């Protein structure tokens, strides 16, 4: 892992500020997610991240996770593959995208679904930090397990009603994604390069 001082300034700002804020709020021992907590009103059920990592590593689901997959008729091995699936995300370009109006809007919406259990107001900071640090740890790739390992809070909550509402609205999101991809930002995103040395006069 690269030392923080060697990273571009914008990454140091988001990564350091995000981690500092969350560690202050969550306590000195919070370094990564340890529990995924499913929340629906007064209902709460926790699944240890270690169980998710075990599923990703071996394809074996244990405890509450095993029960949930069994009741849902899901194949643990297939879910394990999903947890391991890596998406290639260039670190600098992703960091810049998360700082755009589009990125901020996406983070804001997602932070209503996934947030630190005891510090919901800093959900956007946690998402940004976990994404950037997860990509760095994954050498330019990010998986679900990698995201949780980088999440700077012990308990990450998933708001089930908000998640269900978001999933129900996904069918109408196609045109939004299409408009983004056809916009100047979307079409030029892959061309964004890390700033290099100034050109010689």
Tab-separated table of C-alpha atoms in Angstrom:
chain	number	residue	atom	x	y	z
A	1	UNK	CA	0.000	0.000	0.000
A	2	UNK	CA	1.379	3.399	-0.967
A	3	UNK	CA	2.186	5.860	1.830
A	4	UNK	CA	-0.399	8.608	2.162
A	5	UNK	CA	2.174	11.285	1.362
A	6	UNK	CA	2.748	9.826	-2.109
A	7	UNK	CA	-0.922	10.079	-3.128
A	8	UNK	CA	-2.335	13.016	-5.134
A	9	UNK	CA	-3.498	15.910	-2.889
A	10	UNK	CA	-7.201	15.449	-3.649
A	11	UNK	CA	-7.052	11.802	-2.539
A	12	UNK	CA	-5.176	12.722	0.636
A	13	UNK	CA	-7.838	15.320	1.422
A	14	UNK	CA	-10.847	13.006	0.960
A	15	UNK	CA	-9.198	9.916	2.420
A	16	UNK	CA	-7.653	11.580	5.455
A	17	UNK	CA	-10.583	13.869	6.252
A	18	UNK	CA	-13.085	11.071	5.851
A	19	UNK	CA	-11.196	8.628	8.019
A	20	UNK	CA	-10.411	11.231	10.668
A	21	UNK	CA	-14.059	12.267	10.960
A	22	UNK	CA	-15.334	8.714	11.214
A	23	UNK	CA	-12.664	7.537	13.623
A	24	UNK	CA	-13.418	10.461	15.937
A	25	UNK	CA	-17.135	9.673	15.862
A	26	UNK	CA	-16.862	5.916	16.033
A	27	UNK	CA	-13.964	5.553	18.458
A	28	UNK	CA	-10.273	4.686	18.134
A	29	UNK	CA	-10.827	0.974	17.474
A	30	UNK	CA	-12.961	1.442	14.343
A	31	UNK	CA	-10.729	0.570	11.401
A	32	UNK	CA	-12.992	-1.491	9.116
A	33	UNK	CA	-16.525	-2.822	9.001
A	34	UNK	CA	-17.052	-5.774	11.318
A	35	UNK	CA	-20.842	-6.051	11.131
A	36	UNK	CA	-23.369	-5.429	8.372
A	37	UNK	CA	-26.578	-4.417	10.152
A	38	UNK	CA	-29.897	-4.714	8.308
A	39	UNK	CA	-32.308	-2.094	9.636
A	40	UNK	CA	-36.075	-1.763	9.154
A	41	UNK	CA	-37.712	0.409	11.804
A	42	UNK	CA	-37.025	-1.250	15.155
A	43	UNK	CA	-35.920	-4.468	13.404
A	44	UNK	CA	-32.158	-5.087	13.320
A	45	UNK	CA	-30.194	-8.142	12.290
A	46	UNK	CA	-26.405	-8.261	12.028
A	47	UNK	CA	-24.185	-10.400	9.835
A	48	UNK	CA	-20.459	-10.456	10.657
A	49	UNK	CA	-18.258	-9.254	7.832
A	50	UNK	CA	-16.063	-12.262	8.639
A	51	UNK	CA	-18.955	-14.515	7.534
A	52	UNK	CA	-19.212	-12.609	4.241
A	53	UNK	CA	-15.461	-12.936	3.743
A	54	UNK	CA	-15.697	-16.665	4.470
A	55	UNK	CA	-18.500	-16.989	1.914
A	56	UNK	CA	-16.413	-15.106	-0.651
A	57	UNK	CA	-13.368	-17.257	0.092
A	58	UNK	CA	-14.936	-20.727	0.375
A	59	UNK	CA	-18.477	-20.485	-1.013
A	60	UNK	CA	-19.766	-21.673	2.383
A	61	UNK	CA	-22.454	-19.659	4.203
A	62	UNK	CA	-22.760	-20.022	7.982
A	63	UNK	CA	-24.975	-18.633	10.736
A	64	UNK	CA	-27.635	-16.062	9.933
A	65	UNK	CA	-26.115	-15.527	6.494
A	66	UNK	CA	-26.583	-19.211	5.673
A	67	UNK	CA	-30.176	-19.123	6.923
A	68	UNK	CA	-30.960	-15.993	4.873
A	69	UNK	CA	-29.564	-17.479	1.661
A	70	UNK	CA	-31.375	-20.742	2.255
A	71	UNK	CA	-34.705	-18.983	2.830
A	72	UNK	CA	-34.118	-16.831	-0.237
A	73	UNK	CA	-33.248	-19.809	-2.399
A	74	UNK	CA	-29.851	-18.378	-3.287
A	75	UNK	CA	-26.805	-20.510	-4.079
A	76	UNK	CA	-24.041	-19.577	-1.590
A	77	UNK	CA	-21.323	-20.258	-4.154
A	78	UNK	CA	-22.896	-17.822	-6.616
A	79	UNK	CA	-23.290	-15.147	-3.940
A	80	UNK	CA	-19.654	-15.725	-2.980
A	81	UNK	CA	-18.644	-15.040	-6.580
A	82	UNK	CA	-20.617	-11.778	-6.524
A	83	UNK	CA	-18.836	-10.704	-3.343
A	84	UNK	CA	-15.488	-11.395	-5.019
A	85	UNK	CA	-16.354	-9.753	-8.338
A	86	UNK	CA	-13.942	-6.891	-9.001
A	87	UNK	CA	-14.765	-3.764	-10.941
A	88	UNK	CA	-11.882	-1.809	-12.469
A	89	UNK	CA	-11.996	1.811	-11.287
A	90	UNK	CA	-9.098	4.200	-11.991
A	91	UNK	CA	-8.258	5.836	-8.670
A	92	UNK	CA	-7.740	9.429	-9.794
A	93	UNK	CA	-10.678	9.529	-12.212
A	94	UNK	CA	-13.009	7.948	-9.659
A	95	UNK	CA	-11.937	10.431	-6.993
A	96	UNK	CA	-12.656	13.300	-9.373
A	97	UNK	CA	-16.018	11.842	-10.362
A	98	UNK	CA	-17.055	11.583	-6.705
A	99	UNK	CA	-16.307	15.298	-6.368
A	100	UNK	CA	-18.606	16.310	-9.237
A	101	UNK	CA	-22.255	17.281	-8.823
A	102	UNK	CA	-23.233	13.906	-10.276
A	103	UNK	CA	-20.960	12.060	-7.833
A	104	UNK	CA	-22.124	14.074	-4.832
A	105	UNK	CA	-25.746	13.380	-5.751
A	106	UNK	CA	-25.082	9.653	-6.069
A	107	UNK	CA	-23.258	9.573	-2.718
A	108	UNK	CA	-26.073	11.481	-1.037
A	109	UNK	CA	-28.707	9.054	-2.296
A	110	UNK	CA	-26.647	5.995	-1.463
A	111	UNK	CA	-25.867	7.304	2.036
A	112	UNK	CA	-29.587	7.048	2.798
A	113	UNK	CA	-29.309	3.305	2.203
A	114	UNK	CA	-25.834	2.474	3.494
A	115	UNK	CA	-24.318	4.435	6.378
A	116	UNK	CA	-22.390	4.102	9.679
A	117	UNK	CA	-24.952	2.750	12.155
A	118	UNK	CA	-24.061	5.184	14.951
A	119	UNK	CA	-23.173	8.148	12.746
A	120	UNK	CA	-25.659	8.407	9.825
A	121	UNK	CA	-24.850	12.099	9.090
A	122	UNK	CA	-21.360	11.173	7.870
A	123	UNK	CA	-22.611	8.480	5.495
A	124	UNK	CA	-21.363	10.340	2.401
A	125	UNK	CA	-17.886	10.713	3.895
A	126	UNK	CA	-17.813	7.010	4.763
A	127	UNK	CA	-18.862	5.974	1.252
A	128	UNK	CA	-16.287	8.211	-0.385
A	129	UNK	CA	-13.513	7.018	1.923
A	130	UNK	CA	-14.370	3.331	1.551
A	131	UNK	CA	-14.514	3.639	-2.227
A	132	UNK	CA	-11.222	5.491	-2.594
A	133	UNK	CA	-9.302	3.435	-0.031
A	134	UNK	CA	-10.830	0.196	-1.332
A	135	UNK	CA	-9.688	1.007	-4.869
A	136	UNK	CA	-6.218	1.848	-3.574
A	137	UNK	CA	-5.986	-1.417	-1.618
A	138	UNK	CA	-7.328	-3.308	-4.644
A	139	UNK	CA	-4.717	-1.811	-6.985
A	140	UNK	CA	-7.313	-0.104	-9.165
A	141	UNK	CA	-10.169	-2.542	-8.593
A	142	UNK	CA	-13.008	-2.711	-6.070
A	143	UNK	CA	-15.106	-5.630	-4.830
A	144	UNK	CA	-17.865	-5.799	-2.237
A	145	UNK	CA	-15.505	-7.448	0.238
A	146	UNK	CA	-12.795	-4.888	-0.516
A	147	UNK	CA	-15.280	-2.072	0.079
A	148	UNK	CA	-16.231	-3.480	3.498
A	149	UNK	CA	-12.590	-3.943	4.457
A	150	UNK	CA	-12.009	-0.280	3.685
A	151	UNK	CA	-15.212	1.019	5.305
A	152	UNK	CA	-14.025	3.217	8.201
A	153	UNK	CA	-16.635	2.194	10.775
A	154	UNK	CA	-17.259	-1.028	12.684
A	155	UNK	CA	-20.969	-1.222	11.863
A	156	UNK	CA	-22.344	-0.432	8.423
A	157	UNK	CA	-26.140	-0.206	8.344
A	158	UNK	CA	-28.305	-1.104	5.371
A	159	UNK	CA	-31.731	0.526	5.488
A	160	UNK	CA	-33.999	-2.179	4.051
A	161	UNK	CA	-37.027	0.015	3.183
A	162	UNK	CA	-34.747	2.541	1.460
A	163	UNK	CA	-32.970	-0.281	-0.387
A	164	UNK	CA	-36.282	-1.775	-1.527
A	165	UNK	CA	-37.444	1.628	-2.726
A	166	UNK	CA	-34.199	2.166	-4.636
A	167	UNK	CA	-34.394	-1.270	-6.261
A	168	UNK	CA	-37.983	-0.625	-7.271
A	169	UNK	CA	-36.862	2.569	-8.958
A	170	UNK	CA	-33.973	0.980	-10.845
A	171	UNK	CA	-36.221	0.183	-13.791
A	172	UNK	CA	-36.605	3.913	-14.346
A	173	UNK	CA	-32.911	4.647	-14.008
A	174	UNK	CA	-31.956	3.510	-17.498
A	175	UNK	CA	-32.561	6.900	-19.075
A	176	UNK	CA	-30.580	8.631	-16.318
A	177	UNK	CA	-27.547	6.419	-16.934
A	178	UNK	CA	-27.952	6.865	-20.692
A	179	UNK	CA	-28.024	10.655	-20.341
A	180	UNK	CA	-24.910	10.577	-18.170
A	181	UNK	CA	-22.993	8.379	-20.595
A	182	UNK	CA	-23.961	10.681	-23.456
A	183	UNK	CA	-23.014	13.830	-21.546
A	184	UNK	CA	-19.655	15.535	-21.921
A	185	UNK	CA	-18.570	14.231	-18.512
A	186	UNK	CA	-19.557	10.648	-19.262
A	187	UNK	CA	-18.092	10.530	-22.754
A	188	UNK	CA	-14.837	12.162	-21.666
A	189	UNK	CA	-14.402	10.400	-18.309
A	190	UNK	CA	-12.006	7.796	-19.647
A	191	UNK	CA	-9.861	10.559	-21.122
A	192	UNK	CA	-9.276	12.287	-17.787
A	193	UNK	CA	-5.633	11.900	-16.875
A	194	UNK	CA	-3.735	12.609	-13.711
A	195	UNK	CA	-2.080	16.038	-14.010
A	196	UNK	CA	1.467	15.760	-15.284
A	197	UNK	CA	4.371	18.197	-15.214
A	198	UNK	CA	3.733	21.525	-16.951
A	199	UNK	CA	4.689	21.685	-20.581
A	200	UNK	CA	8.013	23.284	-21.385
A	201	UNK	CA	7.690	26.892	-22.629
